[in-house]
CSV table of C-alpha atoms in Angstrom, one decimal:
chain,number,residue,atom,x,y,z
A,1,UNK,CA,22.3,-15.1,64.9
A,2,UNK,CA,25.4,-13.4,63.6
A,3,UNK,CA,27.8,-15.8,65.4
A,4,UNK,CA,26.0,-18.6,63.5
A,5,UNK,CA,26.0,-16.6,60.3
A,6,UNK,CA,29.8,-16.5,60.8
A,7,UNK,CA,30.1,-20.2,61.4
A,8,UNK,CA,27.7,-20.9,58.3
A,9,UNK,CA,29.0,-18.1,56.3
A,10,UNK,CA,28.0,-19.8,53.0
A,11,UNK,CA,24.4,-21.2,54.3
A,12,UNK,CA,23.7,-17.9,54.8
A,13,UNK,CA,24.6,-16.4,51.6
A,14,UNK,CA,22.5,-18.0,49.9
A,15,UNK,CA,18.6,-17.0,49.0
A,16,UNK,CA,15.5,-19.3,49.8
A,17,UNK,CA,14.3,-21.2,46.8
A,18,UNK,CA,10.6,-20.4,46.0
A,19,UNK,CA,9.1,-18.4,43.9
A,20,UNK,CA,8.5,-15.1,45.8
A,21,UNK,CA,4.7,-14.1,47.4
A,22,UNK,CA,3.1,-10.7,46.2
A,23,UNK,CA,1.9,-9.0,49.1
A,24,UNK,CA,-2.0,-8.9,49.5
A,25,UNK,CA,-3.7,-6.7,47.5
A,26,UNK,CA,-5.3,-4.4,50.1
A,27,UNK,CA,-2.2,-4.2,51.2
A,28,UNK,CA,-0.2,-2.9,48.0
A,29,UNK,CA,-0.1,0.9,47.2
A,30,UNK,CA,-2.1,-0.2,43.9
A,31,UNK,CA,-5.0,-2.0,45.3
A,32,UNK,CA,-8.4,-0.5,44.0
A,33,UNK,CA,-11.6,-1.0,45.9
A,34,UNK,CA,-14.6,-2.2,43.3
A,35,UNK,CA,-16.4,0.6,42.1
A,36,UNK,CA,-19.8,0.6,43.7
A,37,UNK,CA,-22.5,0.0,41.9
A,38,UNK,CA,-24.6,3.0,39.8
A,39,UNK,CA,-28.1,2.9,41.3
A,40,UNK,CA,-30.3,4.9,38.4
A,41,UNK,CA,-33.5,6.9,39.7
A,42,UNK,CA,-37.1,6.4,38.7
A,43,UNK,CA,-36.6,9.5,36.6
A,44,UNK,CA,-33.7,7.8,34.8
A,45,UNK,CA,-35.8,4.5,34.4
A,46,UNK,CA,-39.0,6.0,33.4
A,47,UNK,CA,-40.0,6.1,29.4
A,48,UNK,CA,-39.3,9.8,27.7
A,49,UNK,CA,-42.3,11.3,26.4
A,50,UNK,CA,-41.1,11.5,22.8
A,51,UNK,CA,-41.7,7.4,23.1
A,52,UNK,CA,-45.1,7.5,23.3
A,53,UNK,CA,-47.1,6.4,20.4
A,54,UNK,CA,-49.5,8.9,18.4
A,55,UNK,CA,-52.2,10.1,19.1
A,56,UNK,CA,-50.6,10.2,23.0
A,57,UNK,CA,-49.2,13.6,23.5
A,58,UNK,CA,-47.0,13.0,26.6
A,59,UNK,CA,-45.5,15.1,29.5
A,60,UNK,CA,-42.9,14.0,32.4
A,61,UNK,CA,-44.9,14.7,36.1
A,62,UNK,CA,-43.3,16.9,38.5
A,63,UNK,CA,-42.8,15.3,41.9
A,64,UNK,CA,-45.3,16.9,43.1
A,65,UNK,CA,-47.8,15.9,41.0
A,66,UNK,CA,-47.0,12.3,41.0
A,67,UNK,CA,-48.4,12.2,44.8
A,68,UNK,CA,-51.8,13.1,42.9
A,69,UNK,CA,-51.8,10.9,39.9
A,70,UNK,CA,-50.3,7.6,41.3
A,71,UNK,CA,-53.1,6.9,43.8
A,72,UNK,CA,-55.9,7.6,40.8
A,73,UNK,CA,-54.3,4.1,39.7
A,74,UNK,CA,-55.3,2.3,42.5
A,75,UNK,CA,-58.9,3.9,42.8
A,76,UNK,CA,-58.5,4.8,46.4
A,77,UNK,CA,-57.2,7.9,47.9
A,78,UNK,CA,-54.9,8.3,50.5
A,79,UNK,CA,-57.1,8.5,53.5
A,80,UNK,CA,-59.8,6.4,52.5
A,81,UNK,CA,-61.9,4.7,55.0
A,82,UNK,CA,-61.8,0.7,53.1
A,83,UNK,CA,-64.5,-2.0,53.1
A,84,UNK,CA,-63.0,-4.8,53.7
A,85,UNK,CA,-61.2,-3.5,56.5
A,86,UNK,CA,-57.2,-3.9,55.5
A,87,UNK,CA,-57.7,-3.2,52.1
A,88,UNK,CA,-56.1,-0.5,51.4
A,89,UNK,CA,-53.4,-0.4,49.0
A,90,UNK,CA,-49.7,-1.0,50.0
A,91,UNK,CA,-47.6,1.7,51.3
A,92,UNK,CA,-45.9,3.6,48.6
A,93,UNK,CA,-43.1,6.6,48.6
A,94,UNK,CA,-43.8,8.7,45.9
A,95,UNK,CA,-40.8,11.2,46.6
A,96,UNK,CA,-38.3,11.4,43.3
A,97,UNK,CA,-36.4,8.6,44.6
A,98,UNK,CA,-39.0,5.4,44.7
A,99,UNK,CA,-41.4,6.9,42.2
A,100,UNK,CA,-41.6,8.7,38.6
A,101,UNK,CA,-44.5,9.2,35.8
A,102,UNK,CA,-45.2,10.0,32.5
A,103,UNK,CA,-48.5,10.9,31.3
A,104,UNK,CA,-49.5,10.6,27.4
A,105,UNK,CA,-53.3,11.8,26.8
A,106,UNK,CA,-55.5,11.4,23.4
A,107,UNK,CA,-56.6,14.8,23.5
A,108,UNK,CA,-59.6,13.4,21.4
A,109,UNK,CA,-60.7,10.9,23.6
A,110,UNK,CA,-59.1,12.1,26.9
A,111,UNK,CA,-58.3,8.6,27.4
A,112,UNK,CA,-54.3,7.7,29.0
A,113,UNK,CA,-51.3,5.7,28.9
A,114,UNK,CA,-49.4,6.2,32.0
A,115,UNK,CA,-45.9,4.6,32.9
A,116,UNK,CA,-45.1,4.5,36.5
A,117,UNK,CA,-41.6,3.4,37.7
A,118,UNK,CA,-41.3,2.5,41.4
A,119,UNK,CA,-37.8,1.1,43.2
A,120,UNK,CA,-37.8,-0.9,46.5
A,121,UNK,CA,-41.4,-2.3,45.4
A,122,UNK,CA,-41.9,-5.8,47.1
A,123,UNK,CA,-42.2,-8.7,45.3
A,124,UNK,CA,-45.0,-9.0,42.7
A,125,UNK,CA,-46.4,-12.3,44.3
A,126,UNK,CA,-47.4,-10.1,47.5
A,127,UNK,CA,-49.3,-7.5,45.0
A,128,UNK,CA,-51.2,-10.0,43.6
A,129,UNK,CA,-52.2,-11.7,46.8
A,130,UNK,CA,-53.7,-8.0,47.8
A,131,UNK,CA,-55.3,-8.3,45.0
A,132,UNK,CA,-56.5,-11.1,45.0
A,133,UNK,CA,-57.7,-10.8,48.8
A,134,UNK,CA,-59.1,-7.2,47.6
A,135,UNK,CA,-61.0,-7.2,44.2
A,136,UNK,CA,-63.9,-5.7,45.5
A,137,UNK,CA,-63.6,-2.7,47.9
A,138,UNK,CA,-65.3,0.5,48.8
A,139,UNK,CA,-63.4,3.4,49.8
A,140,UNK,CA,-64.8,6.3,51.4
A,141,UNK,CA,-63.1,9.7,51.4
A,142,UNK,CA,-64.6,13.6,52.0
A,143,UNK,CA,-68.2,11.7,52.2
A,144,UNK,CA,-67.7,10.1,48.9
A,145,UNK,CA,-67.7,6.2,48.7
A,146,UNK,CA,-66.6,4.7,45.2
A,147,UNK,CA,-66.7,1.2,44.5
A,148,UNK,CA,-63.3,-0.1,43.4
A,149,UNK,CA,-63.3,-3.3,41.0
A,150,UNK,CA,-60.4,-5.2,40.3
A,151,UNK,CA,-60.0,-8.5,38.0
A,152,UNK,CA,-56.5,-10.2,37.1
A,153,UNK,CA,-56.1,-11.2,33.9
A,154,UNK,CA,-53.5,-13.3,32.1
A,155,UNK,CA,-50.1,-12.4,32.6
A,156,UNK,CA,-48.8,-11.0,29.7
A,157,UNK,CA,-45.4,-12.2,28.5
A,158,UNK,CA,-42.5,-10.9,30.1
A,159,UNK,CA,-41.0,-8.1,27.9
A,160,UNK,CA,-37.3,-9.8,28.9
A,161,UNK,CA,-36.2,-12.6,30.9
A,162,UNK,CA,-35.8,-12.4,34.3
A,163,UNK,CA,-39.0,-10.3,34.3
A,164,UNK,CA,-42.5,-11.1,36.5
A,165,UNK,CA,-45.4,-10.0,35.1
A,166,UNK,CA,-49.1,-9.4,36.1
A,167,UNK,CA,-52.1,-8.0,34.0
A,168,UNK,CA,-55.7,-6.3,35.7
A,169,UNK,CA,-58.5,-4.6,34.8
A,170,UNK,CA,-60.4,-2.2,37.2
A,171,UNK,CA,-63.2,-0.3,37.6
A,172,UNK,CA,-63.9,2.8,40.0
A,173,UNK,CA,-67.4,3.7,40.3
A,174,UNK,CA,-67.6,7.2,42.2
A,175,UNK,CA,-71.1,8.8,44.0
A,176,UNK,CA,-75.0,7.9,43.0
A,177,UNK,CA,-77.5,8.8,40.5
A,178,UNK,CA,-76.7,11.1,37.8
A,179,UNK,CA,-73.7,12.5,39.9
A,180,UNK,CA,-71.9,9.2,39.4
A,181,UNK,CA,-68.8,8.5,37.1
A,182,UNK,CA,-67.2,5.4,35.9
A,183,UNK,CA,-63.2,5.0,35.4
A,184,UNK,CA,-62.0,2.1,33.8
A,185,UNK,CA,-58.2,0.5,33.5
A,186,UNK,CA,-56.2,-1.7,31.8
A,187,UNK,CA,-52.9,-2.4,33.6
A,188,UNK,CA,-50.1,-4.3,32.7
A,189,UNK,CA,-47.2,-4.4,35.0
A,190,UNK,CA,-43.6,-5.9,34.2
A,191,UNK,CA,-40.9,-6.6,37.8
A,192,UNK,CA,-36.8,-6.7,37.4
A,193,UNK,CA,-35.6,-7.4,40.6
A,194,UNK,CA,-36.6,-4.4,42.9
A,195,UNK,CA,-37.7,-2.0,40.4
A,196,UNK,CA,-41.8,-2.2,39.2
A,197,UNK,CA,-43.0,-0.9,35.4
A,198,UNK,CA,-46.7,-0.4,35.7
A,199,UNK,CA,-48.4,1.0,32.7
A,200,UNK,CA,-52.0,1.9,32.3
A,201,UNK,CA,-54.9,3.0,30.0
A,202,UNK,CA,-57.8,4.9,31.4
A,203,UNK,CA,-60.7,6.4,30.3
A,204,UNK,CA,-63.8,7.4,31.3
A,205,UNK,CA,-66.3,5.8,28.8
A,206,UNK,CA,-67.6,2.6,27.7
A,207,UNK,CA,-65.2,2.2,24.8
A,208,UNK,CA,-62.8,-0.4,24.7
A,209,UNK,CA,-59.1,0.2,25.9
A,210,UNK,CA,-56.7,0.4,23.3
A,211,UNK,CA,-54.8,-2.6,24.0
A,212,UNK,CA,-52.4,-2.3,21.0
A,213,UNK,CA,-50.8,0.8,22.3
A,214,UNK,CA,-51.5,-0.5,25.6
A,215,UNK,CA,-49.3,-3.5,25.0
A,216,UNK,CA,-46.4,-1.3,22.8
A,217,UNK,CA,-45.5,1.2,25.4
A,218,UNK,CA,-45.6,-1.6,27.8
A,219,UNK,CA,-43.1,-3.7,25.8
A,220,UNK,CA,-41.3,-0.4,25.4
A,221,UNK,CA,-40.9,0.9,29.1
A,222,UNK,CA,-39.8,-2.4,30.3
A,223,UNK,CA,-37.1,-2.2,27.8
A,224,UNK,CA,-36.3,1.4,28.5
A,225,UNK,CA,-36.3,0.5,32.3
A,226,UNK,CA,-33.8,-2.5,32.0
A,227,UNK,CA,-31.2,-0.9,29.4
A,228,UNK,CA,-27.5,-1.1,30.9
């Protein structure tokens, strides 16, 4: 080559026309790998008491309580014998990291507006094909059999694009005879990609749910639970 070089002298003196080529990013002393993304907990997601409408006096629920409270939503217990067979509810983690509640109670009625964030929930369609498939089912647990209801209603209309949305009411009727107690719900549930807003009233009287607070802290948790 430098034989040639000395034959060509000039040839060789001169540079390659062409714009010259970067080298490839991952391969520069600069290049930056994408930040990853910020996935926010239940907790983080979850409405703050202080947004609860009046006369709702509302408290953040400690992990450990959540494993209690959540499962009242449903109407059946964990460990609950179900007729039909297969209808118990779907599997849910209710560690800090899938699940998080906030409890507001009308101290004067004792009636409640919960919010319950979940993440990894499947997709709404499968919910309401359980359901659907279970609207009716008795659940048995400690020797006590209540009668769970469950009727979907109109969907409500999604809080934000992008949102699913499913409505229910339910009734759990618990023992016989004068021993027996009724618990009624109105739910309204709202579904951005992987994460689930459920929010529900409950009471345990004949009265009619109040649907206007109902709908407001729904509108609001949605909201909350999709801010950047």
């Amino acid at each position: 080559m430098a034989a040639a070089c000395l034959m060509l002298g000039s040839a060789c003196s001169q540079t390659v026309s062409g714009d010259p080529r970067p080298e490839p990013a991952a391969l520069t002393a600069t290049a930056t790998a994408p930040a990853p993304a910020i996935v926010r907990t239940p907790g983080e997601l979850v409405l703050p008491p202080e947004r609860f409408p009046e006369p709702y006096d509302a408290v953040v629920l400690p992990p450990e309580a959540v494993a209690q409270a959540a499962p009242d939503l449903t109407g059946i217990q964990p460990g609950s014998r179900v007729d039909p067979g297969g209808c118990l509810p779907p599997a849910q983690d209710y560690g800090p990291e899938r699940t998080a509640m906030v409890v507001g109670t009308d101290n004067a009625s004792r009636a409640t507006i919960s919010v319950e964030v979940t993440r990894s929930a499947p997709d709404l369609a499968e919910y309401r094909t359980y359901l659907t498939e279970c609207s009716q089912v008795d659940a048995t647990v400690r020797g006590i059999t209540s009668t769970v209801s469950t009727v979907l209603g109109d969907d409500p209309a999604a809080p934000l694009d992008g949102a699913g949305t499913l409505a229910l009411t339910r009734t759990v009727d618990s023992g016989r005879g004068s021993g027996g107690m009724t618990q009624s719900m109105a739910t309204r549930i709202a579904q951005i990609e992987d994460v689930r807003v459920t929010v529900t009233y409950m009471s345990f009287d004949a009265a009619a749910p109040d649907t206007d607070n109902l709908d407001r802290v729904f509108r609001e948790a949605v909201d909350f639970a999709a801010r950047p």
